[in-house]
Every structure is written in structure tokens, then in C-alpha cells.
CSV table of C-alpha atoms in Angstrom, one decimal:
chain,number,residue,atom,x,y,z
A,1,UNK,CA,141.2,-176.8,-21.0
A,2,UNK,CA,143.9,-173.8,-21.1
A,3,UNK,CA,141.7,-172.5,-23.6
A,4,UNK,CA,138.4,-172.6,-21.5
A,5,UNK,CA,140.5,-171.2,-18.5
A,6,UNK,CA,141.8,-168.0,-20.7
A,7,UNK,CA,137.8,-167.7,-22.1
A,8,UNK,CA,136.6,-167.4,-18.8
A,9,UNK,CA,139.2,-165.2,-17.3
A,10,UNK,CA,138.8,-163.0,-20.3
A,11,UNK,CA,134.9,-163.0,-19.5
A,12,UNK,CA,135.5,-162.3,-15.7
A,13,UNK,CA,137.0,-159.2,-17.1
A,14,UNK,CA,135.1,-158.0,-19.1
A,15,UNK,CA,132.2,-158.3,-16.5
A,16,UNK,CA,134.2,-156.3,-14.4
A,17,UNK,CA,135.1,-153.7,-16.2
A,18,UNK,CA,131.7,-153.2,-17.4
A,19,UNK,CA,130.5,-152.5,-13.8
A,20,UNK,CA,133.2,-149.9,-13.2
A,21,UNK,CA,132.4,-147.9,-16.2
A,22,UNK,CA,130.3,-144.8,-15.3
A,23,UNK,CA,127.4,-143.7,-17.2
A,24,UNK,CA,128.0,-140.3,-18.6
A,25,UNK,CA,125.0,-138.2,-18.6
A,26,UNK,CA,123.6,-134.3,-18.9
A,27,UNK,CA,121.6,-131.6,-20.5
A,28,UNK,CA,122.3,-128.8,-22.4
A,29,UNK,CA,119.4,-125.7,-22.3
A,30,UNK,CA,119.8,-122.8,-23.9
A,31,UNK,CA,117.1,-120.0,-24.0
A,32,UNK,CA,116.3,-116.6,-25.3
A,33,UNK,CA,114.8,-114.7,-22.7
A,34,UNK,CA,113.0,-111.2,-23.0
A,35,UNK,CA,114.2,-109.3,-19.2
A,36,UNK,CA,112.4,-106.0,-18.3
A,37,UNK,CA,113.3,-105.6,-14.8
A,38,UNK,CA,113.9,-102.0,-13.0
A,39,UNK,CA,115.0,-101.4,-9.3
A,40,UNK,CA,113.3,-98.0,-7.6
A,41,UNK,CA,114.9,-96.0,-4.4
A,42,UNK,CA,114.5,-93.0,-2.9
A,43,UNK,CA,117.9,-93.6,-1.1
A,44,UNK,CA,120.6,-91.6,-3.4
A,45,UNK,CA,124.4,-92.6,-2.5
A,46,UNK,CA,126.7,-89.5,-3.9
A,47,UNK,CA,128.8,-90.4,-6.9
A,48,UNK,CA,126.5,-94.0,-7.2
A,49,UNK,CA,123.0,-94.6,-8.8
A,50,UNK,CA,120.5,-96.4,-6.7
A,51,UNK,CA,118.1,-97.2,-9.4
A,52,UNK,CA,118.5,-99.7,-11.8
A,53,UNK,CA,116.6,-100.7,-14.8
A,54,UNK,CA,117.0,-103.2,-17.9
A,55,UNK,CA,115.0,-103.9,-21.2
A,56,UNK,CA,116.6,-106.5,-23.0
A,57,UNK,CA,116.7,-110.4,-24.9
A,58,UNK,CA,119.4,-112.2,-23.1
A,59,UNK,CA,120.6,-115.6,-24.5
A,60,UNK,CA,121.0,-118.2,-21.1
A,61,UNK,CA,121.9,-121.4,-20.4
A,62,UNK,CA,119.4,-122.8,-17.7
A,63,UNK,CA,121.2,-125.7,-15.5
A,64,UNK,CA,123.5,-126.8,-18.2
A,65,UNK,CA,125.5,-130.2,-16.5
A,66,UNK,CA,127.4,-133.2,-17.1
A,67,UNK,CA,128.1,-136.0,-14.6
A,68,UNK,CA,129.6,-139.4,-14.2
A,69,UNK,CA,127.9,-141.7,-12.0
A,70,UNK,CA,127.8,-145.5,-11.3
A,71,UNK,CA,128.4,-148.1,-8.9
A,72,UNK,CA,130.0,-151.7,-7.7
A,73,UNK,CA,129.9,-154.4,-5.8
A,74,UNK,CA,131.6,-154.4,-2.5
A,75,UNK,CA,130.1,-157.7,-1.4
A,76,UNK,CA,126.9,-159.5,-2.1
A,77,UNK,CA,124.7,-156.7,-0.1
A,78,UNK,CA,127.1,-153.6,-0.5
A,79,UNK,CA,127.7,-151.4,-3.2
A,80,UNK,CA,129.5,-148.6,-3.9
A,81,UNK,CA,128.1,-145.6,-5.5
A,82,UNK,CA,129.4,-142.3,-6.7
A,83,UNK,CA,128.5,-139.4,-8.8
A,84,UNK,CA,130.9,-136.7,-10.2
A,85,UNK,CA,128.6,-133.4,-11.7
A,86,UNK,CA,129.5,-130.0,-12.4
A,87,UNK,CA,127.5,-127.5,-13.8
A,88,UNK,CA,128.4,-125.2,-17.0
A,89,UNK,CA,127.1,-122.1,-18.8
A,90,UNK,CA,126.2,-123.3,-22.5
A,91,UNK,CA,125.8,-119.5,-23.5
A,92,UNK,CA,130.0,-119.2,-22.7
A,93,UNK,CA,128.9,-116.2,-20.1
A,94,UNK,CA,130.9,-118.1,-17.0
A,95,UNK,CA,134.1,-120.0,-18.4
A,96,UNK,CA,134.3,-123.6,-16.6
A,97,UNK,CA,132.9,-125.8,-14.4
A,98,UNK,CA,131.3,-125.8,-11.0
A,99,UNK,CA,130.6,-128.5,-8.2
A,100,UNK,CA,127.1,-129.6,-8.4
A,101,UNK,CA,125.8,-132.7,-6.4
A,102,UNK,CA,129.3,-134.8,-5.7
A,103,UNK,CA,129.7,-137.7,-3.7
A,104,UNK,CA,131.2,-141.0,-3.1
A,105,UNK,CA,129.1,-143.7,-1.2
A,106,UNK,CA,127.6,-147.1,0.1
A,107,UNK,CA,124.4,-148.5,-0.7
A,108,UNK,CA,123.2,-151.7,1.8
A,109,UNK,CA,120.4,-153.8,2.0
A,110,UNK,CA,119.8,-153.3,5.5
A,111,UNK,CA,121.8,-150.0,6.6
A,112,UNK,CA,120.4,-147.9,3.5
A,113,UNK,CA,122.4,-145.6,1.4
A,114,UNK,CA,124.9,-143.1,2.5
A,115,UNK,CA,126.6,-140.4,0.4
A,116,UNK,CA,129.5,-138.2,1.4
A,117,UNK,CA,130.5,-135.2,-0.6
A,118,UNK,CA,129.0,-132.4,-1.6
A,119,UNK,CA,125.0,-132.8,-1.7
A,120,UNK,CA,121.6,-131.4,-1.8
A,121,UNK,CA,120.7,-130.3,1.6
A,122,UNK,CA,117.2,-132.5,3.0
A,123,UNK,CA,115.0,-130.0,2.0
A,124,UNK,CA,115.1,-131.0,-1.7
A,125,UNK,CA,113.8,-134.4,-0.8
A,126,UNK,CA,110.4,-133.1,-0.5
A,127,UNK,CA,110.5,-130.4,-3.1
A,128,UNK,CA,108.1,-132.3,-6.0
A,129,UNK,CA,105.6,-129.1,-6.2
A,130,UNK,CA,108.1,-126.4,-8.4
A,131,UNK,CA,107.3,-126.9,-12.2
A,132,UNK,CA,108.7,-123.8,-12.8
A,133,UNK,CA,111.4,-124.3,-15.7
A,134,UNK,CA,113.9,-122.5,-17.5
A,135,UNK,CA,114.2,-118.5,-15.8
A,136,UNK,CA,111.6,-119.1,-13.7
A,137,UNK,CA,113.2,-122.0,-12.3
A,138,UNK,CA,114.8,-119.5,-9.2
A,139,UNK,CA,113.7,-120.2,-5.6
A,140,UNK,CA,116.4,-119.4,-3.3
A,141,UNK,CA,117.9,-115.8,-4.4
A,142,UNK,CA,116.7,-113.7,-1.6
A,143,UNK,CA,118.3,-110.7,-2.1
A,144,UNK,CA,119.6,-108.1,-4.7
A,145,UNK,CA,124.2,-107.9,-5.2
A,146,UNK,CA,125.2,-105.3,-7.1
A,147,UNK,CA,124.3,-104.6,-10.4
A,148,UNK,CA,121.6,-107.5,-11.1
A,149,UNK,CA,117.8,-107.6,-10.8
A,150,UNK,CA,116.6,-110.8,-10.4
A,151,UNK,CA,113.3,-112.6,-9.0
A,152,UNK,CA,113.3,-113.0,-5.6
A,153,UNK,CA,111.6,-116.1,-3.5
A,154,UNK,CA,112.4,-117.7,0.1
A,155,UNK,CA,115.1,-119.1,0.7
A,156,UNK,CA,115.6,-122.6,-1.2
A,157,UNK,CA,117.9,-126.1,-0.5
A,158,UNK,CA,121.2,-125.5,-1.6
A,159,UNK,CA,124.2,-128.2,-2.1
A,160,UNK,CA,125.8,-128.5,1.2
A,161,UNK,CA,130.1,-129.1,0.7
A,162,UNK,CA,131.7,-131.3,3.8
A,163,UNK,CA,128.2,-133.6,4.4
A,164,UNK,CA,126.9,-137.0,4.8
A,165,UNK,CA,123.2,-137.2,3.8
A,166,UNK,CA,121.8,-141.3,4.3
A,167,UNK,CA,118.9,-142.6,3.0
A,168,UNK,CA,116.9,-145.0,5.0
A,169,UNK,CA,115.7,-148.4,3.2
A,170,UNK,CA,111.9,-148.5,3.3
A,171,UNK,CA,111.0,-151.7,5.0
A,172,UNK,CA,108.2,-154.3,4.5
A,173,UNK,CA,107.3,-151.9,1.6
A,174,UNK,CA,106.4,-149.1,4.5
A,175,UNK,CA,105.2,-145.9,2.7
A,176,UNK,CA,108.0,-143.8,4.2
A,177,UNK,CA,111.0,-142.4,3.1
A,178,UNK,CA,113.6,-141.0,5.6
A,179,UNK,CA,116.6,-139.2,5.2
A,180,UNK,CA,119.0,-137.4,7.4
A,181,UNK,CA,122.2,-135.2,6.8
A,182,UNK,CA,125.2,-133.7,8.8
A,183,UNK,CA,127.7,-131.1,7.5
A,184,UNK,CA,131.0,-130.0,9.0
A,185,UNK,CA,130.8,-126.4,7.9
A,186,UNK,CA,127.7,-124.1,8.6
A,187,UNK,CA,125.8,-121.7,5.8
A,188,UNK,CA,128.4,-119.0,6.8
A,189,UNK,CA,131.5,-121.6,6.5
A,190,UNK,CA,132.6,-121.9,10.0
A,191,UNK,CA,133.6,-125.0,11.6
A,192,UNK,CA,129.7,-125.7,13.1
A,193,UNK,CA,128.3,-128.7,12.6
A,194,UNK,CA,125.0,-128.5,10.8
A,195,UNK,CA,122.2,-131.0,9.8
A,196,UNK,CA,118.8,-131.8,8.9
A,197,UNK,CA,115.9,-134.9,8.4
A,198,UNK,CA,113.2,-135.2,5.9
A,199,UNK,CA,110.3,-137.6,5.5
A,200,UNK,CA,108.3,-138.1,2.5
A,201,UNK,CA,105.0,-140.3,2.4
A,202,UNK,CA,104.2,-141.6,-1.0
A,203,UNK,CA,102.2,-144.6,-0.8
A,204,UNK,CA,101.9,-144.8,-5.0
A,205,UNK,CA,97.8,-143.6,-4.5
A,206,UNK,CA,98.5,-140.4,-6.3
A,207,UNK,CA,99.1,-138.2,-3.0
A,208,UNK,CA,102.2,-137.3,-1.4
A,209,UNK,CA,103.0,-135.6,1.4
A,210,UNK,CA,106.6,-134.2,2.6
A,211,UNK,CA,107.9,-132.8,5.9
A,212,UNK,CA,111.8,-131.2,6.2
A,213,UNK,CA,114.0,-129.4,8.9
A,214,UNK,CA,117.3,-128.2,8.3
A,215,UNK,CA,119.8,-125.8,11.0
A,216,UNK,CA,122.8,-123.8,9.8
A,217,UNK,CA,122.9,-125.3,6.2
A,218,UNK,CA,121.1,-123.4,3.6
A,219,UNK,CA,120.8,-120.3,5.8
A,220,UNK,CA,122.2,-119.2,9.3
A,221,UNK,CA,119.6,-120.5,11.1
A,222,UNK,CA,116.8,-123.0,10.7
A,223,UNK,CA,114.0,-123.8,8.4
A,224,UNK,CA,111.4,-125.8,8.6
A,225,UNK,CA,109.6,-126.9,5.0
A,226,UNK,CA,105.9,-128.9,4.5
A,227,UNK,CA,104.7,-130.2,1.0
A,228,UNK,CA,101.7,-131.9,-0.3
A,229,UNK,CA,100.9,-133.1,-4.4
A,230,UNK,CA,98.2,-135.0,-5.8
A,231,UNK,CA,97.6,-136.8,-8.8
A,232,UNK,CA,94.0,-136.0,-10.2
A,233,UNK,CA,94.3,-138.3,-12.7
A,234,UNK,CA,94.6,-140.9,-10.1
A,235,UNK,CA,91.1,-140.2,-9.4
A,236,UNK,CA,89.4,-138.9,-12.5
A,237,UNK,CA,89.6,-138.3,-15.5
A,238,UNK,CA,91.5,-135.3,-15.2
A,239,UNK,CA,95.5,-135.4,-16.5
A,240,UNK,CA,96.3,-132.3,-13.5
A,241,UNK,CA,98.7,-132.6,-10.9
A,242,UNK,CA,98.6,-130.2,-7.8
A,243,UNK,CA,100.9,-129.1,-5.1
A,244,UNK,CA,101.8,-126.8,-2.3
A,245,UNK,CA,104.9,-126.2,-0.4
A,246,UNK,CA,105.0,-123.9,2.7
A,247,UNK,CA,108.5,-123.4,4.8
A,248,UNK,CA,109.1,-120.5,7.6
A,249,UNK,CA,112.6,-119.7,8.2
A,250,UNK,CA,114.3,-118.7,11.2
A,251,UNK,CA,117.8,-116.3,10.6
A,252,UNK,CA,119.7,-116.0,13.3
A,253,UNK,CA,120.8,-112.4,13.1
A,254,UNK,CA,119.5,-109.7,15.1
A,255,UNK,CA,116.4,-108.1,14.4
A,256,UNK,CA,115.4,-110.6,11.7
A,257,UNK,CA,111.6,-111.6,11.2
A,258,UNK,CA,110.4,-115.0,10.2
A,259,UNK,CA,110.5,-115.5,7.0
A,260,UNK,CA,107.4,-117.5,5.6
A,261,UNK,CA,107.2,-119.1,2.1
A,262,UNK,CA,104.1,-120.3,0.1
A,263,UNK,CA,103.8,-122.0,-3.3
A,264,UNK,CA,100.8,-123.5,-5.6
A,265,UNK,CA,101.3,-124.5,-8.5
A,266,UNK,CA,99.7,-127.3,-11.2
A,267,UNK,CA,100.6,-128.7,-14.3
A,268,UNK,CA,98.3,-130.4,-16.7
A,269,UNK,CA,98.8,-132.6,-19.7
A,270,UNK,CA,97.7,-132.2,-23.0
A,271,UNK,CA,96.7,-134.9,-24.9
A,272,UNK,CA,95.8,-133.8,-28.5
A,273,UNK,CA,99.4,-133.7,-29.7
A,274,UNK,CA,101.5,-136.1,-31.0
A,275,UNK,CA,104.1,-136.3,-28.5
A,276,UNK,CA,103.6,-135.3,-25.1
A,277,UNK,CA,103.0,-132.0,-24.4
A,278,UNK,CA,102.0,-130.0,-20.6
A,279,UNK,CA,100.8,-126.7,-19.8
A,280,UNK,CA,101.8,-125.4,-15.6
A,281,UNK,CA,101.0,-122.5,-13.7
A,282,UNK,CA,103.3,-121.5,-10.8
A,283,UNK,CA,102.4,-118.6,-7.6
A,284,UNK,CA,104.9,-118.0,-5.1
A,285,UNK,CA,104.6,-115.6,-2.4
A,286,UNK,CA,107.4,-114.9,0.7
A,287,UNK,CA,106.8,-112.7,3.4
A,288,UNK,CA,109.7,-110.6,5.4
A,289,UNK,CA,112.2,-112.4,2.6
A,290,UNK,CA,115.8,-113.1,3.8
A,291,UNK,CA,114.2,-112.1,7.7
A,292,UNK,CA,113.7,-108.2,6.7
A,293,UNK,CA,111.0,-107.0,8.2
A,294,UNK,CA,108.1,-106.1,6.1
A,295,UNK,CA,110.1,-107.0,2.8
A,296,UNK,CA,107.6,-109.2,0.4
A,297,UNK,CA,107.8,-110.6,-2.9
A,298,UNK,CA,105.3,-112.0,-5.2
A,299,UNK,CA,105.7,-113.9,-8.2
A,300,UNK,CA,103.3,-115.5,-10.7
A,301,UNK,CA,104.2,-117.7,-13.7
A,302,UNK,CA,102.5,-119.5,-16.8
A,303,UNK,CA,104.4,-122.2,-19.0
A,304,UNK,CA,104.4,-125.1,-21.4
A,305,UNK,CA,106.3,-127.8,-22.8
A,306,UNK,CA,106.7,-130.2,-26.0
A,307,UNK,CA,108.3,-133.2,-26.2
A,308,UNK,CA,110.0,-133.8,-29.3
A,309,UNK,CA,111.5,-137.0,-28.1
A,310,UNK,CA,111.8,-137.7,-24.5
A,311,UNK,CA,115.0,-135.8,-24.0
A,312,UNK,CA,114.7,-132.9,-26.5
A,313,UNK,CA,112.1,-130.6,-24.7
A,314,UNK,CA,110.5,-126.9,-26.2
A,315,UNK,CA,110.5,-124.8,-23.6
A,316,UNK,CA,107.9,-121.3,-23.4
A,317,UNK,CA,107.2,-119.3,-20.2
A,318,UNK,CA,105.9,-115.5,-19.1
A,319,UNK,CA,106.5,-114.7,-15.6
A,320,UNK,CA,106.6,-111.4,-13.1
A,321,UNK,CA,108.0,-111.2,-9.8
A,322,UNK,CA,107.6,-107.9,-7.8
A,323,UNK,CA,108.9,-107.8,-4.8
A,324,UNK,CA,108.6,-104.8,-2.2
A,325,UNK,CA,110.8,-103.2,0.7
A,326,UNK,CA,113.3,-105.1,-0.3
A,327,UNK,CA,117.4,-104.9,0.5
A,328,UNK,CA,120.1,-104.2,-2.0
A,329,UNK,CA,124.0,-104.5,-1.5
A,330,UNK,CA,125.8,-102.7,-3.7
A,331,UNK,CA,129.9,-103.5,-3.7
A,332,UNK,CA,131.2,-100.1,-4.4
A,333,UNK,CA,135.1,-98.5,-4.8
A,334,UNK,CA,135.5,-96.4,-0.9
A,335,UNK,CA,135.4,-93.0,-2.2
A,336,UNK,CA,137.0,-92.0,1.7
A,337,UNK,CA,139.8,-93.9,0.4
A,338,UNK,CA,143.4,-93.2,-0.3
A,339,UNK,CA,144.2,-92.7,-4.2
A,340,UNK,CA,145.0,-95.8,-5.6
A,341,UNK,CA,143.1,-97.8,-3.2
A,342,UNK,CA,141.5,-101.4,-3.8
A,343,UNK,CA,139.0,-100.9,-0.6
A,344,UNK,CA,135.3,-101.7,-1.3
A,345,UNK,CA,132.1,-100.9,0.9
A,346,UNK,CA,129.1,-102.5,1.0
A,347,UNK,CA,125.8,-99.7,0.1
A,348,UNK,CA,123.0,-101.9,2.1
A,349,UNK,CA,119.4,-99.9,0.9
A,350,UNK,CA,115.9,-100.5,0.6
A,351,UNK,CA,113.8,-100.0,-2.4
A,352,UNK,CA,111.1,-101.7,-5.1
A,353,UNK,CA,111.6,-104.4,-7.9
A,354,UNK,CA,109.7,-105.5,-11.0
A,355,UNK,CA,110.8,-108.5,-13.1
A,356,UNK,CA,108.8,-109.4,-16.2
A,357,UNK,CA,110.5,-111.8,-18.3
A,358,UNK,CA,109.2,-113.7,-21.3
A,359,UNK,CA,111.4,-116.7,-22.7
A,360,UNK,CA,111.7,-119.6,-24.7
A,361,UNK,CA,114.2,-122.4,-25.1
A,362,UNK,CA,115.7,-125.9,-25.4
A,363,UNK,CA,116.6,-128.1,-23.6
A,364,UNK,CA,118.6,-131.5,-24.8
A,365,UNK,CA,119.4,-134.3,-22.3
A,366,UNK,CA,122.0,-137.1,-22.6
């Protein structure tokens, strides 16, 4: 009897301790990407150039991560659930970690799910159109900082520190999925509350359709997001999936336009290889970008992908973003300044950009 007793306690705890241990998870991509990208002004600062121009193969690492996650019962409807990820630069360019999507939670039968921490603001529970991967992969940097040229979209969901996003459960199999989030600190990090909702219809058909708002998160002010995919092989015989996103952003700072954000894009497989294989095709186009009047960008992309298993992935893209009437800050040493001075000042100027970039790499998930 003492020895069944000691059987099943050891058994008990072994149960247990298999349902605390986290899965350990991530991806390592590294690529080799060709950059030609040049910044033109006719505004000249003394003592400072305001052009800028590169022509080089850089060697990347392309949302590189590694994360913890897993969960417990609390009681016979409740779990916990947590996640611990941070991001890293595989290429050794940035030395540590950083926070990516953080949280400690609850998951309920009949409440939903709620995660606190630091999370992805609502707007990236809609976003299934971008297939851009690898550089290309870049919505969200809006304008130039100093001494970098990059491709510049509309503004994009972020991850949102101090927040509470919850998930609603879908009920009587109801095609809907709702979500809603609160924040603590604003975009510019003041003590302002801000928040956001999103709603995504899938009904499993092959369509999907997504609708988001968010205030003082991703950007001082508000922004409003729409998407829409469909399956085509749902319907024919036609391996192609489509989608669309368009968002319109509203900065609260004087003077600011609307900004307003399209993007297409379709990705189609291929299906005389022997592992999977996909081809996509990516436009994105932003008007008045970051709310500066008149200030455009436009950026087309072409891409493919192999699958030598499922989690080692060739990666090959060509892309070009131009982007026009654009603002610059350039952090700069205040030559008005006292020898021996640390004071900075911010050069704010408008000029062109062209980014043509040509890459290939690969990516290994775990």
C-alpha cells in the first residue's frame, strides 16, 4: 500500500511539473542584403552634409528571438498563461536583448483571455495581408534619424509597455473575434491612458475581413486600420491568396495632415517542387507620411520562399521604396556651444529618398 501511495505521489509530480515547464521556442534569420539607398537636399547646414548616400552588402539579422511561454491550471476553467520573448541581433551589430511581446495572464472559458505586460497594440490583430519578409518586412518607420536611410511606410502596431489587451471567447462558434486593450502610458510616455478594439471576421470560407482603432498607442493620436484577404484556392483552382489593408492616421500635433496608408499584396504557391515553395508580391503606398503635408512614399516588392523543412526557410527578395518631401532629423554636436560642450540639436529638413535593396537569407525556427 505505502508503495502505491509513493507511486502515485511521485506521478502527481511529475504531472505537475510537466505543466509548469515552458516551451522554449525562436528563430534565427540572417541575411545578406545588397543596400543602395541615397538621401537628396537642397537644404545645406554649415559644417553638416545634408545628403546622404550608401552602396553596400550588409549582413542582417531579420527578427532574430527567443521566448518562453506556457501555461497552468488555476482551476478546472482557468488557466494561467505567460510568455517571456526578447529579441536579438544574430549578425552581433546590437549586443543583448530587447522586450518583445511579454506578458503574464488568464485564460477562461467564459471571460476570455487577458494578457498584462508588454503587448502588440490591436492593430496587429487584423494585420494577415503583409508577406513582406526579411528587409522588406518594415511598416512602421515613418521617418529618417540621423545617419540612416531606410524605407519608409505608415505608421504600423507597435508593442505597447504598461497594457492589458483581452481577447474575447467566440461563442456558439460566432465568426467574430474581439479584442480590446488599455495602456497606462501614451505613445509619447506620459501618464495618459490609451487603448484600442479590433474585430476580425473569419468564418473558415476563405475570406477574412478585419476592422481596428487605436488612440495614443502607436502614435500621438488615433488610427483607424481596415483589412480584407481571400483565399482563391478556396474557390478555384488557383493556390493565390490576396489582401488589402488601408488605415488613416490622425497626429495630434499642429499642422499635421492625415496620414493615409494603402497595401496589396498576394502570394502564390508553387507546386512543382519538392517541398513547399511560394512566390509574393507586395505595393505599399502612404500619403502625407508621419502627418507632413505633402510627404509620400512608395514602395514595391517581389519575393520567394523554399521550404527545406518546415522551420528552415530560403529566403530571396528585390524591393524599392522612394519616398518624397520627406522629413529628416539629424542629431548634431551645437556648434553655438561652449568648447567642450555635450549639447546636441536637432537639424529637422526636407528632402528625397531612394532605397533599392536586393537580399537573400535564412531563416531557422525552433
Amino acid at each position: 500500500m505505502k508503495k502505491l501511495l509513493l507511486a502515485s505521489a511521485v506521478a502527481a509530480l511529475s504531472v505537475s511539473a510537466a505543466n509548469a515547464a515552458p516551451t522554449i521556442y525562436g528563430k534565427a534569420f540572417v541575411a545578406a542584403d545588397y543596400v543602395n539607398a541615397d538621401f537628396d537636399t537642397d537644404v545645406v547646414f554649415p559644417g553638416y552634409a545634408g545628403n546622404y548616400d550608401e552602396d553596400t552588402v550588409e549582413i542582417n539579422s531579420h527578427a532574430s528571438r527567443i521566448g518562453f511561454k506556457g501555461s497552468e491550471a488555476m482551476t478546472a476553467n482557468t488557466d494561467v498563461i505567460y510568455q517571456l520573448e526578447y529579441g536579438t541581433s544574430v549578425d552581433g551589430d546590437k549586443n543583448g536583448f530587447t522586450n518583445r511581446d511579454t506578458f503574464l495572464g488568464v485564460v477562461n472559458k467564459q471571460f476570455g483571455e487577458f494578457r498584462v505586460g508588454k503587448n502588440q497594440s490591436s492593430l496587429a490583430r487584423i494585420d494577415n495581408v503583409v508577406v513582406n519578409q526579411g528587409y522588406w518586412d518594415n511598416l512602421g518607420t515613418t521617418q529618417y534619424e540621423n545617419e540612416v536611410v531606410e524605407a519608409l511606410n505608415m505608421a504600423d502596431s507597435n508593442r505597447i509597455p504598461s497594457s492589458i489587451i483581452w481577447t474575447a471567447p467566440k461563442y456558439n462558434g460566432m465568426p467574430l473575434q474581439l479584442s480590446a486593450m488599455y495602456s497606462s502610458d501614451d505613445a509619447n510616455g506620459n501618464d495618459n491612458a490609451g487603448f484600442g478594439v479590433a474585430a476580425m471576421f473569419d468564418q473558415g470560407t476563405g475570406f477574412t475581413a478585419g476592422l481596428a482603432y487605436d488612440k495614443d498607442q502607436n502614435i500621438a493620436g488615433d488610427i483607424i486600420r481596415g483589412t480584407a484577404t481571400v483565399d482563391l484556392g478556396k474557390y478555384m483552382a488557383a493556390p493565390v491568396m490576396l489582401g488589402a489593408l488601408y488605415q488613416v492616421a490622425d497626429y495630434d500635433y499642429a499642422g499635421s495632415e492625415k496620414e493615409k496608408g494603402l497595401v496589396i499584396s498576394g502570394e502564390m504557391g508553387l507546386t512543382n517542387f519538392a517541398r513547399p515553395a511560394s512566390v509574393y508580391a507586395q505595393y505599399n503606398n502612404t500619403d502625407n507620411l508621419a502627418g507632413v503635408n505633402d510627404a509620400k512614399s512608395n514602395q514595391f516588392v517581389v519575393g520567394g520562399k523554399y521550404m527545406f523543412k518546415d522551420n528552415i526557410i530560403m529566403h530571396a527578395y528585390a524591393g524599392m521604396n522612394k519616398a518624397d518631401d520627406i522629413n529628416r532629423k539629424l542629431t548634431v554636436k551645437d556648434i553655438s556651444a561652449p568648447a567642450g560642450s555635450d549639447k546636441t540639436v536637432d537639424l529637422i529638413y526636407k528632402g528625397d529618398a531612394e532605397v533599392f535593396v536586393v537580399g537573400t537569407g535564412l531563416e531557422y525556427k525552433f
